[in-house]
Tab-separated table of C-alpha atoms in Angstrom:
chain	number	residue	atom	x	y	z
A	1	UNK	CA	42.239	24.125	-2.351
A	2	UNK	CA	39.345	23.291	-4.654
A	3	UNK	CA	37.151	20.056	-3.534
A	4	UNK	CA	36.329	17.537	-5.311
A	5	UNK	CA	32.391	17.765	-5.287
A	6	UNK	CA	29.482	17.368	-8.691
A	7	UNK	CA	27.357	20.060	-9.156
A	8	UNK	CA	24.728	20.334	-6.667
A	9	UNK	CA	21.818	19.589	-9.556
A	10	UNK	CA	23.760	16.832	-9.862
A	11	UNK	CA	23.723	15.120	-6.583
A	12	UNK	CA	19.692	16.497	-6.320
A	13	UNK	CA	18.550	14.376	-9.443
A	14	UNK	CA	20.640	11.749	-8.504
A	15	UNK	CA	19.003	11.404	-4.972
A	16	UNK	CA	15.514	11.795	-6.530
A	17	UNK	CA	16.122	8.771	-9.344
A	18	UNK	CA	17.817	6.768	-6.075
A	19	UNK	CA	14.790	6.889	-3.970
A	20	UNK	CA	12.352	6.318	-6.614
A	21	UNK	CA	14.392	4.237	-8.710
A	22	UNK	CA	12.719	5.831	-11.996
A	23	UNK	CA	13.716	8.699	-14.253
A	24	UNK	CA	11.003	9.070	-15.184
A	25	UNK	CA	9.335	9.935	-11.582
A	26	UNK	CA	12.360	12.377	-10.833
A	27	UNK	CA	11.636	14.408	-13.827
A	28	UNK	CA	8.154	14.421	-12.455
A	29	UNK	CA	9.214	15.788	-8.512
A	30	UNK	CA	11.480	17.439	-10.133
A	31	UNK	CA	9.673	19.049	-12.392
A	32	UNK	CA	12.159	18.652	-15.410
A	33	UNK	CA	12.029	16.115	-18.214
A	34	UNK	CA	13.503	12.653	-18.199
A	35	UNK	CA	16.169	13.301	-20.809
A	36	UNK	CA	17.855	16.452	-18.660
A	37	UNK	CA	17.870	13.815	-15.381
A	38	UNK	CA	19.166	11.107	-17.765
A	39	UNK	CA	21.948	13.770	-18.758
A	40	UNK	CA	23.066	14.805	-15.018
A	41	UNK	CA	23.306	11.156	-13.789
A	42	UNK	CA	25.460	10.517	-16.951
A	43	UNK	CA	28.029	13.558	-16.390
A	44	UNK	CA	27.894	12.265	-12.594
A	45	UNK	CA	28.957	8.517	-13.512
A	46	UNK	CA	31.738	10.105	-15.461
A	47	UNK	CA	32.913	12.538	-12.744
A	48	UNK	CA	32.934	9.733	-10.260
A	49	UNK	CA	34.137	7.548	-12.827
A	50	UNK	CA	32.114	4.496	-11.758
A	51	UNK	CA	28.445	3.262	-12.741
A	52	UNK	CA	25.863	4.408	-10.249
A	53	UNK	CA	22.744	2.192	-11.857
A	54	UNK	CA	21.819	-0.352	-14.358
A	55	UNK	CA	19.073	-1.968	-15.832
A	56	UNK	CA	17.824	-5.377	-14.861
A	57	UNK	CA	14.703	-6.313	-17.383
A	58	UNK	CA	13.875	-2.655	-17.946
A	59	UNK	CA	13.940	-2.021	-14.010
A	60	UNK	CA	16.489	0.867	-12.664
A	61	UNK	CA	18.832	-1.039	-9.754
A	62	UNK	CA	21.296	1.111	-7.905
A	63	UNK	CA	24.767	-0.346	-8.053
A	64	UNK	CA	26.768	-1.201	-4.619
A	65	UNK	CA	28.320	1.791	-5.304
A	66	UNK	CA	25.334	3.832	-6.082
A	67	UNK	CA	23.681	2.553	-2.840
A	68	UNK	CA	26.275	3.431	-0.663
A	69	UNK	CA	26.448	7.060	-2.690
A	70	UNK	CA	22.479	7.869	-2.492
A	71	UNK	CA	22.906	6.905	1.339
A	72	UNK	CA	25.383	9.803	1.518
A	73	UNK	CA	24.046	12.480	-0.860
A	74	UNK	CA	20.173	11.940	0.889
A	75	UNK	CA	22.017	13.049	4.540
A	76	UNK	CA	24.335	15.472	2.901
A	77	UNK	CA	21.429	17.228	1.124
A	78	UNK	CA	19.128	17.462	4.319
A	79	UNK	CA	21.462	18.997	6.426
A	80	UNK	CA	22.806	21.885	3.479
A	81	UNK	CA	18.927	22.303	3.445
A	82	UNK	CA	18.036	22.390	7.469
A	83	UNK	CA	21.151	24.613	7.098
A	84	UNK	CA	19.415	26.937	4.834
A	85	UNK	CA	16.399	27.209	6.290
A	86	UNK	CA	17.859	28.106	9.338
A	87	UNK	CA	19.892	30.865	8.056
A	88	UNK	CA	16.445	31.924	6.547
A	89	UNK	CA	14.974	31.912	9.623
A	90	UNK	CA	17.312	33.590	11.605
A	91	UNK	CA	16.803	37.133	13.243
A	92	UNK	CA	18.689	38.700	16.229
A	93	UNK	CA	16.295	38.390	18.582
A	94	UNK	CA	14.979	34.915	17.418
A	95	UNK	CA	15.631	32.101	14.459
A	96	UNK	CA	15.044	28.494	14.222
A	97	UNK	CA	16.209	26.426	17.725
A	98	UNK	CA	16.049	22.669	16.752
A	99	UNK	CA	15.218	20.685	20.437
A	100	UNK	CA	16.230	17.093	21.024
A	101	UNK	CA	13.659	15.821	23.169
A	102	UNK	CA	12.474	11.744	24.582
A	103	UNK	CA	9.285	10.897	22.671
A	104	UNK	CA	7.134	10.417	25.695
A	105	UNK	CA	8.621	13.568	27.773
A	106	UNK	CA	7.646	15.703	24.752
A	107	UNK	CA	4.525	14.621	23.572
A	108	UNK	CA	3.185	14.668	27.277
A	109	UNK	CA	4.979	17.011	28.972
A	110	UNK	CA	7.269	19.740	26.611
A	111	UNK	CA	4.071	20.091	23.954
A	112	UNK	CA	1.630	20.946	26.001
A	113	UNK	CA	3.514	24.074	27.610
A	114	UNK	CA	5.267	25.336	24.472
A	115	UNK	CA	2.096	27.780	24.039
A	116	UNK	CA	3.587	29.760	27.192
A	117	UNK	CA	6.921	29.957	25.259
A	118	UNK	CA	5.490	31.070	21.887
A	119	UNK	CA	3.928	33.905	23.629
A	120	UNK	CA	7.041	35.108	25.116
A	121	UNK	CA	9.435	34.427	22.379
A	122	UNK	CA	7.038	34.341	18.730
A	123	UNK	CA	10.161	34.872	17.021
A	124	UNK	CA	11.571	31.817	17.499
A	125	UNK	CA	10.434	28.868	15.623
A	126	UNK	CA	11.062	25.603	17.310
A	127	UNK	CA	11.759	22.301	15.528
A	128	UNK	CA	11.083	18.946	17.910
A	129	UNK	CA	13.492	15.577	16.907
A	130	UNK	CA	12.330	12.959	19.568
A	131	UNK	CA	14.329	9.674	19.980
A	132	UNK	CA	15.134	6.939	22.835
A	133	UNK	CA	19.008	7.142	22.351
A	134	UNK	CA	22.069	9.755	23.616
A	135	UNK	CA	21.849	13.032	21.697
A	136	UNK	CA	24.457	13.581	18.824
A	137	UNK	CA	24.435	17.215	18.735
A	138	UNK	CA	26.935	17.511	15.785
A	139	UNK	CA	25.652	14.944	13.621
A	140	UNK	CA	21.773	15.324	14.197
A	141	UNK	CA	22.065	19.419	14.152
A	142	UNK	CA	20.712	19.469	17.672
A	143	UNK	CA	21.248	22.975	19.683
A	144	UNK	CA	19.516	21.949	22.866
A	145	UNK	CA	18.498	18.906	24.162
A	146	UNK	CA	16.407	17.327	26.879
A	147	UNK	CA	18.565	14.728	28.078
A	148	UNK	CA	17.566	12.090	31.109
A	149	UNK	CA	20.628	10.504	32.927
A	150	UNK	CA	23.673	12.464	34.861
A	151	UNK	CA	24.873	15.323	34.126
A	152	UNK	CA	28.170	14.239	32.558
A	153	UNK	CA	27.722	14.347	28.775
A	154	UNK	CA	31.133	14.976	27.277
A	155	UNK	CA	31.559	19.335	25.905
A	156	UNK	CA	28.210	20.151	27.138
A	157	UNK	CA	26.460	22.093	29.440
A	158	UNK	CA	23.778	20.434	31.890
A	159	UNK	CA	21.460	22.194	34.128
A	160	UNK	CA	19.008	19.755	36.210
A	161	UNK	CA	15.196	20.386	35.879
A	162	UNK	CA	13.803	17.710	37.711
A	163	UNK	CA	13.679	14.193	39.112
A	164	UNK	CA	11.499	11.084	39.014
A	165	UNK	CA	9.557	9.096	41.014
A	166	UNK	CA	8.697	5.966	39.822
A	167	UNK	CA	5.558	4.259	40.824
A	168	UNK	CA	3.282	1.104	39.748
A	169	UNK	CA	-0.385	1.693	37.556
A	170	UNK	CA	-2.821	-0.754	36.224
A	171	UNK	CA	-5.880	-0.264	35.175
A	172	UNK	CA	-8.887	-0.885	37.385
A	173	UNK	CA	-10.174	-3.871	35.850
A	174	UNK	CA	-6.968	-6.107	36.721
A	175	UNK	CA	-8.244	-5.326	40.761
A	176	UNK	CA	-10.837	-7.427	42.399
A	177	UNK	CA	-14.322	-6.060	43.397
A	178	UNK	CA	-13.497	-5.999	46.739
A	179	UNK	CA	-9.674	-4.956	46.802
A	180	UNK	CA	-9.096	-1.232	48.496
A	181	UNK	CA	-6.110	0.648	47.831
A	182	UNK	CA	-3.301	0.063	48.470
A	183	UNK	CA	-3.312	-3.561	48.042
A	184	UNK	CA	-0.706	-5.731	49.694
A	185	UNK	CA	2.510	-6.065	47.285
A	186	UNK	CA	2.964	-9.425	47.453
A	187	UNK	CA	-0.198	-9.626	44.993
A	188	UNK	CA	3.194	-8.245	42.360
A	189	UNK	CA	3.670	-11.664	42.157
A	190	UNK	CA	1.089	-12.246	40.534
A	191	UNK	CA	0.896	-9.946	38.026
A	192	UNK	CA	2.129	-9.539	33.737
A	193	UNK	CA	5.176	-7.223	34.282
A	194	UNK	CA	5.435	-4.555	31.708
A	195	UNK	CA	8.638	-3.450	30.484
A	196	UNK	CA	10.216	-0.466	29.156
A	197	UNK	CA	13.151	-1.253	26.813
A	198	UNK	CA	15.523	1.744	27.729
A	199	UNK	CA	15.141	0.936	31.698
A	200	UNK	CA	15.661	-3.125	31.873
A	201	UNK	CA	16.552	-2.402	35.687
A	202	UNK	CA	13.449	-1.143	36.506
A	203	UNK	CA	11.667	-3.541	37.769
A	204	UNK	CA	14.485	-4.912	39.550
A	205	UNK	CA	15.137	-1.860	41.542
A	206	UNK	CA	11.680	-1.656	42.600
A	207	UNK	CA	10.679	-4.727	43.874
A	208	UNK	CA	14.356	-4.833	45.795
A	209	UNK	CA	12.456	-1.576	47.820
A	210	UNK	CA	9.556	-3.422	48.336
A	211	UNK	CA	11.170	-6.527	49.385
A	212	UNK	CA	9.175	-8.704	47.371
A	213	UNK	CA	10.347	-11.501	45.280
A	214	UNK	CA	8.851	-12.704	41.536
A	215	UNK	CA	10.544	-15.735	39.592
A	216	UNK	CA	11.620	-13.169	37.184
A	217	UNK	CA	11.321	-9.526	37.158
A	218	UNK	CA	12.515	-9.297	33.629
A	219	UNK	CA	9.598	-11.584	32.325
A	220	UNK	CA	7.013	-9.481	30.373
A	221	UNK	CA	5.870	-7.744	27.261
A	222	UNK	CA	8.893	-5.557	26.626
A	223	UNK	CA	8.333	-1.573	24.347
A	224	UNK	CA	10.055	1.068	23.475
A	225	UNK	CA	8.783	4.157	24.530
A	226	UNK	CA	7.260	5.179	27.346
A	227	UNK	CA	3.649	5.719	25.432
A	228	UNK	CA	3.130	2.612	24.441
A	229	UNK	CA	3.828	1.549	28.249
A	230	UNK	CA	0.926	4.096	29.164
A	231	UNK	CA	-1.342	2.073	26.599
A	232	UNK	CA	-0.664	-1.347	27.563
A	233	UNK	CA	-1.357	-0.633	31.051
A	234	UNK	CA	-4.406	1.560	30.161
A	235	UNK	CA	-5.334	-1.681	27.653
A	236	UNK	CA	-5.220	-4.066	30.852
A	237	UNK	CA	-1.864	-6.175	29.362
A	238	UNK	CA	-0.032	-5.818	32.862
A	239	UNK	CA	1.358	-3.774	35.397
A	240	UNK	CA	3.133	-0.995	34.005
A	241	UNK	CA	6.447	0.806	36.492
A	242	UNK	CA	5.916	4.731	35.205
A	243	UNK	CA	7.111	8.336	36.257
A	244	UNK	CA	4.491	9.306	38.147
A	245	UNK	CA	4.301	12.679	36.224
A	246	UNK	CA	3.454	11.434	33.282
A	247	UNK	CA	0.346	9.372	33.978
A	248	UNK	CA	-1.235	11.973	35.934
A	249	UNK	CA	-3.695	12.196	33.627
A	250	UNK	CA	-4.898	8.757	33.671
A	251	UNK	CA	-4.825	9.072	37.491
A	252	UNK	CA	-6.797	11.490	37.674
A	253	UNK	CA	-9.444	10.221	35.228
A	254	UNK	CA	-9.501	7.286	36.579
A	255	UNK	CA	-8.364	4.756	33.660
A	256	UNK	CA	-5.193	3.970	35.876
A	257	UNK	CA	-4.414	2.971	39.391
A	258	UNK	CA	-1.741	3.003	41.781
A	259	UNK	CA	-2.391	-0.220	43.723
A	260	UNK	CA	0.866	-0.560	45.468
A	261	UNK	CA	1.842	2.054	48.832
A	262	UNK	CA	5.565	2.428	47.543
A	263	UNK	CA	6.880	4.802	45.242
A	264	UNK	CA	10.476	4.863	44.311
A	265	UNK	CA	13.083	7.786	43.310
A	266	UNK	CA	14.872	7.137	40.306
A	267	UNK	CA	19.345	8.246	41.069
A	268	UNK	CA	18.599	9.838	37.651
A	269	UNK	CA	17.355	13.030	36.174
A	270	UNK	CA	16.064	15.319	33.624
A	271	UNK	CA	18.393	18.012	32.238
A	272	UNK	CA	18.376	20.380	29.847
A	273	UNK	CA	22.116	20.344	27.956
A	274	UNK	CA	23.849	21.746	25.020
A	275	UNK	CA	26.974	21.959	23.136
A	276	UNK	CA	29.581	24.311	25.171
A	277	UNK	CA	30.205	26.837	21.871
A	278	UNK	CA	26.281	27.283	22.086
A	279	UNK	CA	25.920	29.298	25.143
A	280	UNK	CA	25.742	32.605	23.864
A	281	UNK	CA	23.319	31.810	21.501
A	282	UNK	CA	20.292	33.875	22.004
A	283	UNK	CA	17.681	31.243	21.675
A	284	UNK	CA	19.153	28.603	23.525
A	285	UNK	CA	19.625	30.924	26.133
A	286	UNK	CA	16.129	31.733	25.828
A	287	UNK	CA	14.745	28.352	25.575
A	288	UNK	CA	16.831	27.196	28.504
A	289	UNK	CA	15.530	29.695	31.435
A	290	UNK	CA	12.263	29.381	30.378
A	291	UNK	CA	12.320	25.378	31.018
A	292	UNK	CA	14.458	25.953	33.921
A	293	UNK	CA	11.589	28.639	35.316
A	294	UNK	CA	8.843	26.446	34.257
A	295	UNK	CA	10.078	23.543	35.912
A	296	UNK	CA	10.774	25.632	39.360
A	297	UNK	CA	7.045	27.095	39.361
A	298	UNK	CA	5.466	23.784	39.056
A	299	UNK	CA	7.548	22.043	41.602
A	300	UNK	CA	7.203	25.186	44.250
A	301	UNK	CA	3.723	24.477	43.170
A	302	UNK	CA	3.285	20.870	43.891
A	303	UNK	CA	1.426	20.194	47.215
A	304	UNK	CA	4.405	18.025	49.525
């Protein structure tokens, strides 16, 4: 059965006058003149039979109809061309693996140890799409994903790489002259409480293991992504609840503290999942031991 689909040049110089809302500048990405854009979005109104723009005081405005349509075409046309390029890419014994990964878990701890996987696999080109929210591996043309949770995801396969222990930073300057760590906890109280937007328990679950009581534990500046939790503490704002993994660094350097003597397990985990019909693929197979050997050396490493 035939579908009912424009020309692909088409939809392209359609897109290209939608997003700038100018002919004129489509001929120019485009690198074709006005009147053959002006052409294709005519013989596209007619096929679709409706108007897609109009003219208010010599300004191009996208109808209700062209809106929704651009909306459409823009998501339809990146994914035929992250399609494309894949197939491009793609060899036997490598290709083009597109990772879903947390911001703050890649930038601080994936990135830095991706060198030891190039070197091992060169053939396979790796594409990172970070974001706070559950992994739509169908929609988002996502092969593997590091996912933090349960293992439980609906069609997909989960192996666990490792916990998290939660623990309290500051930086230095928010301690008096003469405290010594640990300080007593009741000095929480006390304190600017920063919180993370995807964990609103947090806090809650920490101070209940302390024993300590605040007037509210959901009180406090209140971001995104782990990163910007990093800064604000770093930046003095408050007291910031973080895996302990990923402020080593500042640990170690010296621009955070751990005042408190408690540390907390989070019932969660990290886990590296994908899609069920993708575990024969070669480099998701790939990808997946080498996280799941990385993450057993440096825990048979860690002193404890």
């Amino acid at each position: 059965m035939r579908r009912v689909l424009p020309s692909l040049t088409a939809l392209q110089f359609f897109e290209s006058s939608a997003r700038h809302l100018s002919f004129t500048r489509a001929a120019e990405e485009l690198n074709v003149t006005q009147s053959a854009i002006s052409r294709q979005i005519r013989a596209l109104e007619e096929y679709l039979g409706r108007d897609l723009f109009r003219r208010v005081k010599k300004r191009l405005k996208l109808t209700a109809a062209g809106e929704a349509y651009a909306a459409q075409v823009r998501d339809l046309l990146d994914r035929a061309e992250a399609a494309t390029l894949q197939v491009m890419a793609y060899s036997d014994a490598g290709g083009m693996l597109n990772v879903g990964t947390l911001p703050t878990f890649g930038a601080r701890w994936l990135v830095p140890r991706l060198g030891d996987f190039k070197a091992t696999w060169p053939d396979i080109q790796l594409n990172l799409i970070t974001q706070t929210r559950e992994f739509n591996f169908d929609r988002e043309g996502i092969d593997i994903a590091i996912h933090f949770g349960d293992d439980n995801l609906p069609g997909c396969v989960s192996h666990r790489l490792m916990g998290e222990t939660l623990i309290a930073v500051c930086a230095p300057k928010l301690l008096k002259e003469n405290d010594d760590l640990p300080i007593a906890r009741e000095r929480v109280r006390n304190c600017t409480l920063l919180q993370h937007s995807t964990r609103p328990r947090a806090w809650q679950d920490w101070l209940a293991a302390t024993g300590v009581a605040v007037v509210d534990e959901l009180a406090g500046p209140r971001f995104e992504h782990f990163h910007m939790v990093i800064q604000a503490a770093v930046a003095g704002l408050g007291l910031a609840l973080l895996p302990e993994f990923l402020v080593r660094e500042e640990l170690e350097s010296g621009r955070l503290v751990a005042p408190f003597d408690v540390s907390i397990p989070n019932q969660h985990a990290y886990y590296v999942v994908y899609p069920k019909e993708k575990e024969n693929n070669f480099a998701v197979r790939a990808f997946r031991d080498w996280l799941i050997a990385t993450c057993k050396t440096e825990q048979e490493a860690r002193p404890g």
